[in-house]
Each structure stands twice: as C-alpha cells, then as structure tokens.
mmCIF file of C-alpha atoms in Angstrom:
data_model
loop_
_atom_site.group_PDB
_atom_site.id
_atom_site.type_symbol
_atom_site.label_atom_id
_atom_site.label_comp_id
_atom_site.label_asym_id
_atom_site.label_seq_id
_atom_site.Cartn_x
_atom_site.Cartn_y
_atom_site.Cartn_z
ATOM 1 C CA MET T 1 -7.770 45.348 -3.501
ATOM 2 C CA ARG T 2 -7.529 48.597 -5.104
ATOM 3 C CA PRO T 3 -9.091 50.354 -8.483
ATOM 4 C CA GLU T 4 -6.159 49.202 -10.562
ATOM 5 C CA SER T 5 -7.515 45.653 -10.401
ATOM 6 C CA PRO T 6 -10.578 46.216 -12.171
ATOM 7 C CA ILE T 7 -12.761 43.299 -10.945
ATOM 8 C CA CYS T 8 -15.875 45.618 -10.312
ATOM 9 C CA PRO T 9 -15.674 47.592 -13.462
ATOM 10 C CA VAL T 10 -15.300 44.361 -15.586
ATOM 11 C CA LEU T 11 -18.302 42.571 -13.626
ATOM 12 C CA VAL T 12 -20.382 45.582 -14.196
ATOM 13 C CA ALA T 13 -19.911 46.262 -17.759
ATOM 14 C CA TRP T 14 -19.827 42.480 -18.910
ATOM 15 C CA GLY T 15 -22.769 41.922 -16.487
ATOM 16 C CA ASN T 16 -24.858 44.332 -18.146
ATOM 17 C CA ALA T 17 -23.925 43.149 -21.506
ATOM 18 C CA TRP T 18 -25.376 39.981 -20.351
ATOM 19 C CA LEU T 19 -28.320 41.103 -18.858
ATOM 20 C CA THR T 20 -29.295 43.197 -21.807
ATOM 21 C CA GLY T 21 -28.727 40.149 -24.278
ATOM 22 C CA HIS T 22 -25.359 40.975 -25.930
ATOM 23 C CA ILE T 23 -23.722 38.052 -24.520
ATOM 24 C CA GLY T 24 -24.263 34.856 -22.675
ATOM 25 C CA LEU T 25 -23.672 34.339 -18.896
ATOM 26 C CA ASP T 26 -20.466 32.160 -19.366
ATOM 27 C CA GLU T 27 -18.803 34.585 -21.280
ATOM 28 C CA ALA T 28 -19.508 37.313 -18.846
ATOM 29 C CA ALA T 29 -17.990 35.228 -16.114
ATOM 30 C CA ASP T 30 -15.082 34.399 -18.160
ATOM 31 C CA HIS T 31 -14.155 37.998 -18.429
ATOM 32 C CA VAL T 32 -14.376 38.667 -14.838
ATOM 33 C CA GLU T 33 -12.252 35.610 -13.954
ATOM 34 C CA ALA T 34 -9.725 36.666 -16.722
ATOM 35 C CA VAL T 35 -9.100 39.767 -14.567
ATOM 36 C CA GLY T 36 -8.994 38.365 -11.191
ATOM 37 C CA GLY T 37 -9.042 34.655 -11.283
ATOM 38 C CA PRO T 38 -11.503 32.272 -9.995
ATOM 39 C CA ALA T 39 -14.498 34.452 -8.442
ATOM 40 C CA VAL T 40 -16.749 33.270 -5.646
ATOM 41 C CA VAL T 41 -19.664 35.480 -3.871
ATOM 42 C CA GLY T 42 -19.376 34.230 -0.346
ATOM 43 C CA GLU T 43 -18.574 30.517 -0.949
ATOM 44 C CA VAL T 44 -20.866 30.146 -4.347
ATOM 45 C CA PRO T 45 -19.310 30.245 -7.646
ATOM 46 C CA LEU T 46 -19.618 33.596 -9.475
ATOM 47 C CA ARG T 47 -21.645 32.056 -12.487
ATOM 48 C CA LYS T 48 -24.245 30.256 -10.139
ATOM 49 C CA TYR T 49 -24.676 33.177 -7.986
ATOM 50 C CA LEU T 50 -25.261 35.373 -11.196
ATOM 51 C CA ALA T 51 -28.014 32.815 -12.300
ATOM 52 C CA ASN T 52 -29.628 32.896 -9.029
ATOM 53 C CA LEU T 53 -29.644 36.882 -8.976
ATOM 54 C CA ARG T 54 -31.365 36.593 -12.568
ATOM 55 C CA SER T 55 -33.958 34.124 -11.389
ATOM 56 C CA GLY T 56 -34.585 36.570 -8.527
ATOM 57 C CA GLY T 57 -35.211 39.552 -10.679
ATOM 58 C CA LEU T 58 -31.813 40.963 -11.463
ATOM 59 C CA SER T 59 -32.189 43.998 -13.825
ATOM 60 C CA GLY T 60 -28.609 45.596 -13.802
ATOM 61 C CA PHE T 61 -25.295 46.476 -12.397
ATOM 62 C CA ARG T 62 -24.135 49.805 -11.224
ATOM 63 C CA LEU T 63 -20.609 50.866 -10.600
ATOM 64 C CA ALA T 64 -19.083 52.713 -7.548
ATOM 65 C CA LEU T 65 -15.590 53.918 -7.287
ATOM 66 C CA PRO T 66 -15.242 55.698 -4.112
ATOM 67 C CA ALA T 67 -12.432 57.382 -2.446
ATOM 68 C CA PRO T 68 -11.862 59.009 1.296
ATOM 69 C CA GLY T 69 -14.170 61.725 1.234
ATOM 70 C CA ASP T 70 -15.912 60.954 -2.182
ATOM 71 C CA PRO T 71 -18.431 57.984 -1.742
ATOM 72 C CA LEU T 72 -18.856 58.228 -5.284
ATOM 73 C CA GLY T 73 -21.839 55.757 -6.634
ATOM 74 C CA LEU T 74 -22.445 55.046 -2.768
ATOM 75 C CA SER T 75 -25.660 55.351 -1.174
ATOM 76 C CA GLY T 76 -25.046 53.427 2.141
ATOM 77 C CA PRO T 77 -25.606 51.826 4.614
ATOM 78 C CA PRO T 78 -22.334 52.643 6.321
ATOM 79 C CA GLY T 79 -20.883 49.044 6.308
ATOM 80 C CA PHE T 80 -21.012 48.951 2.747
ATOM 81 C CA ASN T 81 -19.740 52.558 2.272
ATOM 82 C CA SER T 82 -16.750 51.883 4.469
ATOM 83 C CA ALA T 83 -16.176 48.250 2.810
ATOM 84 C CA ALA T 84 -16.089 49.830 -0.876
ATOM 85 C CA VAL T 85 -13.956 52.939 0.392
ATOM 86 C CA ASP T 86 -11.300 50.615 1.693
ATOM 87 C CA ALA T 87 -11.495 48.405 -1.632
ATOM 88 C CA GLY T 88 -11.911 51.447 -3.726
ATOM 89 C CA GLN T 89 -14.538 49.953 -5.787
ATOM 90 C CA ALA T 90 -18.033 47.938 -5.678
ATOM 91 C CA ALA T 91 -20.503 46.537 -7.602
ATOM 92 C CA ILE T 92 -24.198 47.168 -7.369
ATOM 93 C CA ALA T 93 -26.818 44.659 -8.275
ATOM 94 C CA VAL T 94 -30.010 45.991 -9.017
ATOM 95 C CA LEU T 95 -32.899 43.729 -8.384
ATOM 96 C CA ASP T 96 -36.688 44.210 -8.423
ATOM 97 C CA ASP T 97 -37.062 45.072 -4.575
ATOM 98 C CA THR T 98 -33.722 45.473 -3.121
ATOM 99 C CA ARG T 99 -30.143 46.381 -3.919
ATOM 100 C CA ILE T 100 -27.220 44.150 -3.328
ATOM 101 C CA GLY T 101 -23.387 45.664 -2.802
ATOM 102 C CA LEU T 102 -20.558 43.460 -3.865
ATOM 103 C CA VAL T 103 -16.997 44.324 -2.557
ATOM 104 C CA PRO T 104 -14.041 42.576 -3.648
ATOM 105 C CA SER T 105 -11.121 41.166 -1.838
ATOM 106 C CA LEU T 106 -8.236 38.701 -2.691
ATOM 107 C CA ASP T 107 -9.043 34.968 -2.346
ATOM 108 C CA LEU T 108 -5.688 33.327 -1.198
ATOM 109 C CA ARG T 109 -5.791 29.491 -0.658
ATOM 110 C CA GLY T 110 -2.880 27.671 -0.074
ATOM 111 C CA SER T 111 0.647 28.588 -1.834
ATOM 112 C CA SER T 112 -0.877 28.899 -5.757
ATOM 113 C CA TYR T 113 -4.644 29.894 -5.545
ATOM 114 C CA VAL T 114 -5.400 33.280 -6.250
ATOM 115 C CA GLY T 115 -8.745 34.340 -6.908
ATOM 116 C CA VAL T 116 -11.492 36.956 -5.812
ATOM 117 C CA LYS T 117 -13.962 36.757 -3.189
ATOM 118 C CA LEU T 118 -16.893 39.169 -3.442
ATOM 119 C CA ASP T 119 -18.629 39.952 -0.267
ATOM 120 C CA VAL T 120 -22.283 40.746 0.068
ATOM 121 C CA HIS T 121 -23.667 43.829 1.684
ATOM 122 C CA ASP T 122 -26.943 45.455 1.660
ATOM 123 C CA SER T 123 -27.172 48.534 -0.539
ATOM 124 C CA GLY T 124 -29.207 51.677 -0.615
ATOM 125 C CA PRO T 125 -31.075 53.090 -3.815
ATOM 126 C CA VAL T 126 -29.136 53.872 -6.712
ATOM 127 C CA ARG T 127 -27.424 57.398 -6.689
ATOM 128 C CA GLN T 128 -29.217 59.767 -8.969
ATOM 129 C CA ASP T 129 -26.784 62.459 -9.061
ATOM 130 C CA LEU T 130 -24.132 60.520 -10.994
ATOM 131 C CA PRO T 131 -23.348 62.320 -14.297
ATOM 132 C CA SER T 132 -24.331 61.135 -18.040
ATOM 133 C CA VAL T 133 -21.470 59.811 -19.801
ATOM 134 C CA ALA T 134 -21.618 63.220 -22.019
ATOM 135 C CA GLU T 135 -21.376 65.317 -18.813
ATOM 136 C CA ALA T 136 -18.601 63.060 -17.462
ATOM 137 C CA GLU T 137 -16.484 63.438 -20.717
ATOM 138 C CA ARG T 138 -16.740 67.706 -20.385
ATOM 139 C CA GLU T 139 -15.962 66.967 -16.567
ATOM 140 C CA LEU T 140 -12.609 65.223 -17.669
ATOM 141 C CA SER T 141 -11.583 67.512 -20.585
ATOM 142 C CA ASP T 142 -11.700 70.668 -18.163
ATOM 143 C CA ALA T 143 -9.839 68.573 -15.516
ATOM 144 C CA MET T 144 -7.195 67.524 -17.727
ATOM 145 C CA ARG T 145 -6.736 71.194 -19.120
ATOM 146 C CA GLN T 146 -6.700 72.466 -15.396
ATOM 147 C CA ALA T 147 -4.244 69.876 -14.402
ATOM 148 C CA THR T 148 -2.043 70.409 -17.331
ATOM 149 C CA ALA T 149 -1.808 74.134 -16.508
ATOM 150 C CA ALA T 150 -1.135 73.346 -12.875
ATOM 151 C CA LEU T 151 1.619 70.785 -13.275
ATOM 152 C CA ALA T 152 3.363 73.303 -15.849
ATOM 153 C CA ALA T 153 3.450 75.866 -13.527
ATOM 154 C CA ALA T 154 4.448 73.627 -10.752
ATOM 155 C CA GLY T 155 7.763 73.254 -12.585
ATOM 156 C CA GLY T 156 10.195 70.405 -11.288
ATOM 157 C CA PRO T 157 12.300 68.123 -13.462
ATOM 158 C CA ALA T 158 11.186 66.725 -16.692
ATOM 159 C CA ARG T 159 9.429 63.527 -16.606
ATOM 160 C CA GLU T 160 9.454 60.885 -19.036
ATOM 161 C CA ARG T 161 6.057 59.603 -20.600
ATOM 162 C CA PRO T 162 4.662 56.994 -18.190
ATOM 163 C CA ARG T 163 5.206 53.615 -19.034
ATOM 164 C CA ASP T 164 2.484 50.889 -18.841
ATOM 165 C CA VAL T 165 -0.435 52.786 -19.017
ATOM 166 C CA ASP T 166 -1.881 51.984 -22.663
ATOM 167 C CA GLY T 167 -4.488 49.543 -22.737
ATOM 168 C CA GLY T 168 -7.701 48.653 -20.311
ATOM 169 C CA GLY T 169 -11.095 50.329 -19.794
ATOM 170 C CA GLU T 170 -12.502 48.594 -22.896
ATOM 171 C CA LEU T 171 -16.293 47.866 -22.272
ATOM 172 C CA ALA T 172 -18.487 45.097 -23.400
ATOM 173 C CA PRO T 173 -20.595 44.706 -26.276
ATOM 174 C CA GLY T 174 -23.891 46.778 -26.179
ATOM 175 C CA TYR T 175 -22.330 50.076 -24.838
ATOM 176 C CA PRO T 176 -22.379 53.302 -26.875
ATOM 177 C CA ALA T 177 -19.006 54.282 -28.974
ATOM 178 C CA ARG T 178 -18.859 57.308 -26.871
ATOM 179 C CA ALA T 179 -18.742 55.342 -23.642
ATOM 180 C CA HIS T 180 -16.077 53.233 -24.907
ATOM 181 C CA ARG T 181 -13.949 56.138 -25.707
ATOM 182 C CA VAL T 182 -14.698 57.602 -22.362
ATOM 183 C CA SER T 183 -13.862 54.505 -20.422
ATOM 184 C CA VAL T 184 -10.727 53.852 -22.339
ATOM 185 C CA LEU T 185 -9.532 57.678 -21.832
ATOM 186 C CA ALA T 186 -10.300 57.634 -18.390
ATOM 187 C CA THR T 187 -8.851 54.341 -17.295
ATOM 188 C CA ARG T 188 -5.450 55.521 -19.072
ATOM 189 C CA LEU T 189 -5.328 58.662 -17.023
ATOM 190 C CA GLY T 190 -6.025 56.724 -13.932
ATOM 191 C CA ALA T 191 -2.941 54.460 -14.550
ATOM 192 C CA ALA T 192 -0.928 57.401 -15.237
ATOM 193 C CA LEU T 193 -2.043 59.153 -12.016
ATOM 194 C CA ARG T 194 -0.790 56.275 -10.193
ATOM 195 C CA LEU T 195 2.600 56.293 -11.621
ATOM 196 C CA ALA T 196 2.928 59.762 -11.071
ATOM 197 C CA GLU T 197 5.960 60.582 -8.770
ATOM 198 C CA GLU T 198 6.733 63.861 -6.589
ATOM 199 C CA ARG T 199 10.579 64.002 -6.446
ATOM 200 C CA GLY T 200 12.429 66.693 -7.283
ATOM 201 C CA LEU T 201 9.541 69.076 -6.256
ATOM 202 C CA THR T 202 9.288 71.757 -3.469
ATOM 203 C CA SER T 203 6.795 71.666 -0.777
ATOM 204 C CA GLY T 204 4.779 74.250 -2.384
ATOM 205 C CA GLU T 205 5.064 72.415 -5.910
ATOM 206 C CA ILE T 206 4.122 69.413 -4.559
ATOM 207 C CA ALA T 207 1.071 71.168 -2.868
ATOM 208 C CA THR T 208 0.029 72.764 -6.285
ATOM 209 C CA ARG T 209 0.551 69.217 -7.828
ATOM 210 C CA GLY T 210 -1.527 67.199 -5.363
ATOM 211 C CA GLU T 211 -4.613 69.339 -5.672
ATOM 212 C CA ALA T 212 -4.410 69.350 -9.608
ATOM 213 C CA LEU T 213 -3.914 65.289 -9.384
ATOM 214 C CA ARG T 214 -6.784 65.149 -6.782
ATOM 215 C CA ASP T 215 -9.100 67.094 -9.216
ATOM 216 C CA LEU T 216 -8.028 65.145 -12.088
ATOM 217 C CA ASP T 217 -8.574 61.592 -9.998
ATOM 218 C CA ARG T 218 -11.962 62.540 -9.207
ATOM 219 C CA ALA T 219 -13.023 63.285 -12.909
ATOM 220 C CA VAL T 220 -11.329 60.441 -14.167
ATOM 221 C CA ARG T 221 -13.604 58.272 -11.477
ATOM 222 C CA ARG T 222 -16.682 59.628 -12.547
ATOM 223 C CA ALA T 223 -15.998 59.482 -16.058
ATOM 224 C CA ILE T 224 -15.564 55.449 -15.672
ATOM 225 C CA VAL T 225 -18.471 55.039 -13.717
ATOM 226 C CA ALA T 226 -20.414 57.197 -16.344
ATOM 227 C CA ALA T 227 -19.412 55.241 -19.063
ATOM 228 C CA HIS T 228 -20.353 51.933 -17.076
ATOM 229 C CA HIS T 229 -23.893 53.210 -16.643
ATOM 230 C CA ALA T 230 -24.432 54.685 -20.283
ATOM 231 C CA ILE T 231 -25.721 51.277 -21.594
ATOM 232 C CA TYR T 232 -28.852 52.283 -19.588
ATOM 233 C CA GLU T 233 -29.113 56.066 -21.030
ATOM 234 C CA PRO T 234 -31.387 57.742 -21.366
ATOM 235 C CA VAL T 235 -33.106 55.769 -18.870
ATOM 236 C CA ARG T 236 -31.356 56.347 -15.303
ATOM 237 C CA ASN T 237 -33.954 55.923 -12.677
ATOM 238 C CA SER T 238 -33.719 52.221 -11.893
#
C-alpha cells in the first residue's frame, strides 16, 4: 500500500479532529473507511480500537510519510521503520506514556471483500525536527521553482497537463486554513509526480529530471506531514 492510497493521512486528519472535539468518532471512522473500505487493527474494528485508545490516554495522531533513505516522521524502532518505509506511510498514536505505530496493508478476504488492516508496532518518540506548516510551505515553493527550472532545462517532448491530479488532500474540521491550502497543493503535486513520464529524454536529461523530482517529492511529503500536524501548532512537543 503506497502513499497514493492515503489511509494514514485520512486517519491522522480525522482522528485529530475527533480528539480535539470537532467531530465524533463515527464520523472520523467513516472517513477512513470511505478511502480504504472496512478497517481493522489486528482483528479489532477501527471504531472499537480508537475508543479503547482514547480510554487509554490517546491525545493525538502524527503522520509519517517515509521513503527509502528519508524516514520522514519516524523515530524507530527498526521494525516499525522498515514496515512504514515499505508501506510508504504510517500513523503514530500518541498516548500518555507510549507511542503506537500503525502501518496499513490491504485486507483481502475472499473474492469481494477489500478493506484495510492496520498492523500495530511500538514507536519511538514524536520527531521534533519536522517543519511547521509555514516552513513546509516555503520549502515547497522553493522546490517547485527549482524543479520547474530543472525540467525546462532538461528539455524533451512537450507534455500535456497530467490528468486525474485534481482533488484530494482536504483536511478535517479544526485545521487552520493555511494547512488546508498546503495539504491540497502538496497532494496534487504528489499525484502529478506519480504520473510523470520519462519517455523521449536522453540519459543526461533523465538524470537531471530525476534529481529535480526527488527534491520536489521530499518537499511534497514534508508539506503533507506538516499540514496534518498543524492542528497542534504552536504546541509541538508531544
């Protein structure tokens, strides 16, 4: 399961909206299951699992969108990091005295059932080196300008505007307007990156283009993570 199936971003956004009193538990779970189908944590239905976590001191969710060589949002242990990198995403539940990592995979039962299973891992402390949403927005703007210049210099045949990149990235009630804007923009850029093609370029042009897209991909992921954490700004020491 890759980041284009945004189970963890949806869980983090709507889970935080629930925990901060903007929506109810059922609405939060409904949004998660609208994206991926019925969701279970181990063998426990998502609603029941979240209610149990709340009783156990759940105070918030954090998002990780790692890639190979860039463990964005992760702080170990190695087993959790590896599973999250393989999935391209993870959610971290912050409780009073512990952190729980949730990593999604497809839950296929029989010929017609398709849902999501969230595997439970121990997680390290919340990363403190993540950008604020304002910092991430500036990084994203810089990366967009640099990528545009690099791609123009790389040349190659003209491309039509990528299709199917509109929509997605919307946050839940309670998030600042700036976080909504950054999340939507970053999500659309991420979709465009996944649709990018390299046909018709020389090997040198591909190398230039690849470096530019990798830098933009990192900025996109950092912006999405920052936007999903913005509901807790300026408090960022959980």
